PDB file of C-alpha atoms in Angstrom:
ATOM      1  CA  VAL A   1     -15.326   2.545  23.674  1.00 49.00           C
ATOM      2  CA  LEU A   2     -11.868   4.123  24.056  1.00 52.00           C
ATOM      3  CA  SER A   3     -12.839   7.615  22.900  1.00 49.00           C
ATOM      4  CA  ILE A   4     -12.655  10.332  25.527  1.00 56.00           C
ATOM      5  CA  GLY A   5     -14.760  12.824  23.542  1.00 59.00           C
ATOM      6  CA  ARG A   6     -18.125  12.640  21.797  1.00 64.00           C
ATOM      7  CA  SER A   7     -16.678  11.737  18.400  1.00 76.00           C
ATOM      8  CA  PRO A   8     -17.070   8.219  16.992  1.00 79.00           C
ATOM      9  CA  GLU A   9     -13.854   6.181  16.829  1.00 82.00           C
ATOM     10  CA  ARG A  10     -12.254   3.365  14.866  1.00 84.00           C
ATOM     11  CA  ILE A  11      -9.924   0.989  16.700  1.00 86.00           C
ATOM     12  CA  TYR A  12      -7.113  -0.967  15.054  1.00 85.00           C
ATOM     13  CA  ARG A  13      -5.021  -3.789  16.493  1.00 84.00           C
ATOM     14  CA  ILE A  14      -1.296  -3.172  15.974  1.00 85.00           C
ATOM     15  CA  ASN A  15       1.020  -6.190  16.092  1.00 84.00           C
ATOM     16  CA  VAL A  16       4.638  -5.184  16.642  1.00 86.00           C
ATOM     17  CA  ALA A  17       7.161  -7.946  15.933  1.00 82.00           C
ATOM     18  CA  ALA A  18      10.342  -8.297  17.970  1.00 83.00           C
ATOM     19  CA  ASN A  19      12.394  -7.185  14.944  1.00 80.00           C
ATOM     20  CA  THR A  20      10.206  -4.162  14.083  1.00 80.00           C
ATOM     21  CA  PRO A  21      12.390  -1.031  13.846  1.00 79.00           C
ATOM     22  CA  ARG A  22      11.625   1.564  16.510  1.00 82.00           C
ATOM     23  CA  PRO A  23       9.968   4.031  16.911  1.00 86.00           C
ATOM     24  CA  ILE A  24       6.538   3.300  15.420  1.00 87.00           C
ATOM     25  CA  ILE A  25       4.699   6.258  13.942  1.00 86.00           C
ATOM     26  CA  PHE A  26       1.053   6.774  12.999  1.00 86.00           C
ATOM     27  CA  GLU A  27      -0.414   9.850  11.343  1.00 87.00           C
ATOM     28  CA  THR A  28      -3.597  11.160   9.747  1.00 87.00           C
ATOM     29  CA  CYS A  29      -1.965  13.988   7.802  1.00 85.00           C
ATOM     30  CA  THR A  30      -4.451  13.836   4.905  1.00 84.00           C
ATOM     31  CA  ALA A  31      -7.685  13.520   6.931  1.00 85.00           C
ATOM     32  CA  SER A  32     -10.725  15.626   6.095  1.00 85.00           C
ATOM     33  CA  PHE A  33     -11.470  16.564   9.718  1.00 86.00           C
ATOM     34  CA  ASP A  34      -9.866  17.435  13.083  1.00 89.00           C
ATOM     35  CA  THR A  35      -8.446  14.040  14.081  1.00 88.00           C
ATOM     36  CA  TYR A  36      -7.252  12.663  17.405  1.00 90.00           C
ATOM     37  CA  LEU A  37      -4.947   9.618  17.636  1.00 90.00           C
ATOM     38  CA  ARG A  38      -4.472   7.548  20.785  1.00 89.00           C
ATOM     39  CA  LEU A  39      -2.249   4.485  21.207  1.00 91.00           C
ATOM     40  CA  TYR A  40      -3.136   2.018  23.987  1.00 91.00           C
ATOM     41  CA  ASP A  41      -1.440  -0.994  25.549  1.00 90.00           C
ATOM     42  CA  ALA A  42      -2.495  -4.622  24.881  1.00 88.00           C
ATOM     43  CA  THR A  43      -5.348  -4.418  27.401  1.00 85.00           C
ATOM     44  CA  GLY A  44      -6.744  -1.153  26.046  1.00 86.00           C
ATOM     45  CA  SER A  45      -6.713   0.253  29.563  1.00 83.00           C
ATOM     46  CA  SER A  46      -3.566   2.415  29.465  1.00 89.00           C
ATOM     47  CA  GLN A  47      -3.120   5.213  26.955  1.00 91.00           C
ATOM     48  CA  LEU A  48       0.569   5.277  25.972  1.00 93.00           C
ATOM     49  CA  VAL A  49       0.634   8.328  23.699  1.00 92.00           C
ATOM     50  CA  SER A  50      -1.876  10.639  22.032  1.00 91.00           C
ATOM     51  CA  ASN A  51      -2.003  13.620  19.717  1.00 88.00           C
ATOM     52  CA  ASP A  52      -4.691  16.060  18.649  1.00 88.00           C
ATOM     53  CA  ASP A  53      -2.883  18.731  16.618  1.00 82.00           C
ATOM     54  CA  HIS A  54       0.314  17.437  15.026  1.00 71.00           C
ATOM     55  CA  ASN A  55       2.674  20.284  16.096  1.00 70.00           C
ATOM     56  CA  GLY A  56       4.700  19.977  12.878  1.00 71.00           C
ATOM     57  CA  GLY A  57       4.574  16.170  12.593  1.00 70.00           C
ATOM     58  CA  CYS A  58       2.524  16.486   9.409  1.00 74.00           C
ATOM     59  CA  GLY A  59       4.770  19.136   7.854  1.00 68.00           C
ATOM     60  CA  SER A  60       2.841  22.047   6.417  1.00 60.00           C
ATOM     61  CA  SER A  61      -0.493  20.186   6.425  1.00 62.00           C
ATOM     62  CA  GLY A  62      -3.338  21.744   8.361  1.00 65.00           C
ATOM     63  CA  GLY A  63      -2.769  22.079  12.097  1.00 72.00           C
ATOM     64  CA  LEU A  64      -5.792  19.967  13.087  1.00 82.00           C
ATOM     65  CA  LEU A  65      -4.310  16.652  11.945  1.00 85.00           C
ATOM     66  CA  SER A  66      -2.598  14.047  14.150  1.00 89.00           C
ATOM     67  CA  HIS A  67       0.837  12.424  14.386  1.00 85.00           C
ATOM     68  CA  VAL A  68       1.995  10.094  17.174  1.00 88.00           C
ATOM     69  CA  THR A  69       5.383   8.502  17.776  1.00 87.00           C
ATOM     70  CA  TYR A  70       5.927   5.688  20.254  1.00 89.00           C
ATOM     71  CA  ASN A  71       9.090   3.784  21.106  1.00 88.00           C
ATOM     72  CA  PRO A  72       7.883   0.382  22.333  1.00 89.00           C
ATOM     73  CA  PRO A  73      10.090  -1.744  24.572  1.00 88.00           C
ATOM     74  CA  ALA A  74      12.172  -4.501  22.975  1.00 83.00           C
ATOM     75  CA  GLY A  75      10.344  -7.633  21.964  1.00 83.00           C
ATOM     76  CA  ALA A  76       6.989  -8.295  20.375  1.00 84.00           C
ATOM     77  CA  GLY A  77       3.817  -6.591  21.538  1.00 87.00           C
ATOM     78  CA  VAL A  78       0.188  -5.812  20.792  1.00 88.00           C
ATOM     79  CA  TYR A  79      -1.189  -2.280  20.841  1.00 90.00           C
ATOM     80  CA  TYR A  80      -4.467  -0.625  19.919  1.00 89.00           C
ATOM     81  CA  LEU A  81      -4.723   2.550  17.860  1.00 88.00           C
ATOM     82  CA  SER A  82      -7.841   4.679  18.240  1.00 87.00           C
ATOM     83  CA  VAL A  83      -8.681   7.120  15.430  1.00 88.00           C
ATOM     84  CA  GLU A  84     -11.288   9.648  16.480  1.00 88.00           C
ATOM     85  CA  GLY A  85     -12.199  13.279  16.025  1.00 86.00           C
ATOM     86  CA  TYR A  86     -11.562  16.128  18.403  1.00 86.00           C
ATOM     87  CA  ALA A  87     -14.757  16.966  20.331  1.00 83.00           C
ATOM     88  CA  ASN A  88     -17.476  15.779  17.913  1.00 79.00           C
ATOM     89  CA  SER A  89     -15.518  16.025  14.629  1.00 85.00           C
ATOM     90  CA  GLN A  90     -15.791  13.170  12.153  1.00 85.00           C
ATOM     91  CA  GLY A  91     -14.922  12.440   8.530  1.00 86.00           C
ATOM     92  CA  THR A  92     -12.642  10.425   6.256  1.00 85.00           C
ATOM     93  CA  TYR A  93      -9.009   9.622   6.996  1.00 84.00           C
ATOM     94  CA  THR A  94      -6.030   7.539   6.006  1.00 82.00           C
ATOM     95  CA  VAL A  95      -3.696   6.313   8.720  1.00 84.00           C
ATOM     96  CA  THR A  96      -0.111   6.175   7.545  1.00 81.00           C
ATOM     97  CA  SER A  97       2.261   4.087   9.613  1.00 81.00           C
ATOM     98  CA  SER A  98       6.013   3.744   9.562  1.00 78.00           C
ATOM     99  CA  CYS A  99       8.657   2.055  11.651  1.00 77.00           C
ATOM    100  CA  GLY A 100      12.135   3.286  12.389  1.00 69.00           C
ATOM    101  CA  PRO A 101      13.764   6.680  11.943  1.00 57.00           C
ATOM    102  CA  THR A 102      11.910   8.976   9.530  1.00 49.00           C
ATOM    103  CA  SER A 103      14.310  11.864   9.198  1.00 45.00           C
ATOM    104  CA  PRO A 104      15.059  12.752   5.583  1.00 42.00           C
ATOM    105  CA  PRO A 105      18.069  10.809   4.349  1.00 39.00           C
ATOM    106  CA  THR A 106      21.407  12.507   3.974  1.00 42.00           C
ATOM    107  CA  ALA A 107      22.126  13.323   0.351  1.00 40.00           C
ATOM    108  CA  ALA A 108      24.769  11.139  -1.240  1.00 42.00           C
ATOM    109  CA  PRO A 109      27.636  12.711  -3.203  1.00 45.00           C
ATOM    110  CA  THR A 110      26.346  14.482  -6.310  1.00 49.00           C
ATOM    111  CA  GLY A 111      27.436  13.110  -9.681  1.00 55.00           C
ATOM    112  CA  ASN A 112      28.658   9.699  -8.489  1.00 62.00           C
ATOM    113  CA  LEU A 113      25.967   7.153  -9.382  1.00 63.00           C
ATOM    114  CA  ALA A 114      27.611   4.246  -7.514  1.00 66.00           C
ATOM    115  CA  ALA A 115      27.921   6.313  -4.319  1.00 65.00           C
ATOM    116  CA  VAL A 116      24.333   7.560  -4.604  1.00 62.00           C
ATOM    117  CA  LEU A 117      22.962   4.031  -5.057  1.00 66.00           C
ATOM    118  CA  ALA A 118      25.076   2.686  -2.187  1.00 66.00           C
ATOM    119  CA  ALA A 119      23.778   5.437   0.130  1.00 63.00           C
ATOM    120  CA  ALA A 120      20.103   5.000  -0.862  1.00 67.00           C
ATOM    121  CA  PRO A 121      18.011   4.194   2.249  1.00 63.00           C
ATOM    122  CA  PRO A 122      16.014   0.940   2.036  1.00 63.00           C
ATOM    123  CA  VAL A 123      12.220   0.960   1.641  1.00 63.00           C
ATOM    124  CA  THR A 124      10.029  -2.041   2.417  1.00 60.00           C
ATOM    125  CA  CYS A 125       6.539  -2.822   1.168  1.00 61.00           C
ATOM    126  CA  GLY A 126       3.905  -1.092   3.258  1.00 64.00           C
ATOM    127  CA  GLN A 127       6.311   1.534   4.522  1.00 66.00           C
ATOM    128  CA  THR A 128       5.506   5.221   4.193  1.00 65.00           C
ATOM    129  CA  ILE A 129       8.495   7.505   3.882  1.00 62.00           C
ATOM    130  CA  ALA A 130       8.624  11.228   4.393  1.00 62.00           C
ATOM    131  CA  GLY A 131      11.347  13.506   3.174  1.00 60.00           C
ATOM    132  CA  THR A 132      12.288  16.487   1.092  1.00 60.00           C
ATOM    133  CA  THR A 133      14.049  16.833  -2.222  1.00 63.00           C
ATOM    134  CA  VAL A 134      15.513  20.175  -1.106  1.00 61.00           C
ATOM    135  CA  GLY A 135      19.274  19.710  -1.157  1.00 60.00           C
ATOM    136  CA  GLY A 136      18.970  16.335  -2.879  1.00 61.00           C
ATOM    137  CA  THR A 137      21.172  14.931  -5.607  1.00 58.00           C
ATOM    138  CA  ASN A 138      20.649  15.245  -9.351  1.00 61.00           C
ATOM    139  CA  VAL A 139      22.136  12.010 -10.667  1.00 63.00           C
ATOM    140  CA  LEU A 140      19.197  10.079 -12.129  1.00 63.00           C
ATOM    141  CA  SER A 141      16.888  13.071 -12.597  1.00 60.00           C
ATOM    142  CA  LEU A 142      16.216  14.007 -16.200  1.00 60.00           C
ATOM    143  CA  GLY A 143      15.435  17.613 -15.291  1.00 63.00           C
ATOM    144  CA  SER A 144      17.124  20.222 -13.155  1.00 65.00           C
ATOM    145  CA  SER A 145      15.081  19.357 -10.038  1.00 72.00           C
ATOM    146  CA  PRO A 146      16.894  17.668  -7.114  1.00 71.00           C
ATOM    147  CA  GLU A 147      15.943  14.096  -6.282  1.00 75.00           C
ATOM    148  CA  ARG A 148      15.948  11.550  -3.459  1.00 73.00           C
ATOM    149  CA  ILE A 149      16.781   7.946  -4.298  1.00 77.00           C
ATOM    150  CA  TYR A 150      15.570   4.944  -2.293  1.00 77.00           C
ATOM    151  CA  ARG A 151      16.566   1.273  -2.551  1.00 77.00           C
ATOM    152  CA  VAL A 152      13.593  -1.099  -2.997  1.00 77.00           C
ATOM    153  CA  THR A 153      14.244  -4.808  -2.465  1.00 76.00           C
ATOM    154  CA  VAL A 154      11.651  -7.166  -3.920  1.00 75.00           C
ATOM    155  CA  THR A 155      11.768 -10.742  -2.636  1.00 73.00           C
ATOM    156  CA  ALA A 156       9.998 -13.872  -3.878  1.00 74.00           C
ATOM    157  CA  SER A 157       7.371 -13.378  -1.152  1.00 72.00           C
ATOM    158  CA  THR A 158       6.695  -9.701  -1.941  1.00 70.00           C
ATOM    159  CA  SER A 159       3.056  -9.181  -2.949  1.00 68.00           C
ATOM    160  CA  ARG A 160       2.496  -7.995  -6.497  1.00 73.00           C
ATOM    161  CA  PRO A 161       1.986  -5.439  -7.912  1.00 76.00           C
ATOM    162  CA  ILE A 162       4.172  -2.978  -6.049  1.00 78.00           C
ATOM    163  CA  VAL A 163       2.753   0.527  -5.966  1.00 78.00           C
ATOM    164  CA  PHE A 164       4.422   3.846  -5.136  1.00 79.00           C
ATOM    165  CA  ASP A 165       2.669   7.204  -4.926  1.00 79.00           C
ATOM    166  CA  THR A 166       3.248  10.760  -3.765  1.00 77.00           C
ATOM    167  CA  CYS A 167      -0.433  11.646  -3.482  1.00 75.00           C
ATOM    168  CA  SER A 168       0.080  13.777  -0.363  1.00 74.00           C
ATOM    169  CA  ALA A 169       3.036  15.804  -1.716  1.00 74.00           C
ATOM    170  CA  ASN A 170       2.686  19.586  -1.760  1.00 69.00           C
ATOM    171  CA  TYR A 171       4.429  20.089  -5.134  1.00 74.00           C
ATOM    172  CA  ASP A 172       4.493  18.609  -8.662  1.00 79.00           C
ATOM    173  CA  THR A 173       6.313  15.288  -8.194  1.00 81.00           C
ATOM    174  CA  TYR A 174       7.850  12.801 -10.642  1.00 82.00           C
ATOM    175  CA  LEU A 175       8.430   9.124  -9.750  1.00 84.00           C
ATOM    176  CA  ARG A 176      10.856   6.866 -11.641  1.00 79.00           C
ATOM    177  CA  LEU A 177      11.709   3.210 -10.999  1.00 81.00           C
ATOM    178  CA  TYR A 178      15.126   2.000 -12.171  1.00 81.00           C
ATOM    179  CA  THR A 179      16.945  -1.320 -12.403  1.00 80.00           C
ATOM    180  CA  SER A 180      19.314  -2.260  -9.568  1.00 78.00           C
ATOM    181  CA  ASN A 181      22.332  -0.597 -11.189  1.00 77.00           C
ATOM    182  CA  GLY A 182      20.424   2.594 -12.016  1.00 77.00           C
ATOM    183  CA  SER A 183      21.165   2.299 -15.740  1.00 75.00           C
ATOM    184  CA  THR A 184      17.656   1.562 -17.036  1.00 79.00           C
ATOM    185  CA  GLN A 185      14.398   3.307 -16.212  1.00 78.00           C
ATOM    186  CA  ILE A 186      11.648   0.677 -15.883  1.00 83.00           C
ATOM    187  CA  ILE A 187       8.615   2.931 -15.429  1.00 81.00           C
ATOM    188  CA  ALA A 188       7.899   6.586 -14.657  1.00 81.00           C
ATOM    189  CA  ASN A 189       4.975   8.855 -13.871  1.00 82.00           C
ATOM    190  CA  ASP A 190       4.592  12.621 -13.673  1.00 81.00           C
ATOM    191  CA  ASP A 191       0.869  13.349 -13.320  1.00 77.00           C
ATOM    192  CA  HIS A 192      -0.914  10.309 -11.882  1.00 68.00           C
TER     193      HIS A 192
END
């Protein structure tokens, strides 16, 4: 319907609330084929942004994947995201979305647990974060590898269970969940 090429498409309705952080980002960085992303306005008649080959938006992932960033105007809005293949490509994909700045967080002072926890960027349920541990701290880490620490706030309305994964990382990762003061490890996983 919205596809410009010969590839089949999947279309998703995107509801952006007035308080949604900007920009909004969609990517298919783990897809099994040459993807093409297109974001349309509420009528589906105007293409706002598109991407075929991510140009670095997917890090070191294959060059045939897609990554789009759009900064919608203030207020609420409805958009449509088309996931298709380039030319006649097709296959499996996962669309990852995020809202707000995605640059890797600035490392907090090394060795000062209170300062590291205070500087930890917030993460909300459903959010995908991208970053690097290169140059990170080593405050909670049990090994010699640098770390990045994020603050996770769970409210009464947060769906359970909460799940974190690094399935698209390009190195051997280790996830640990700690109590709010960082003194007690609740759960950890090295090899899923």
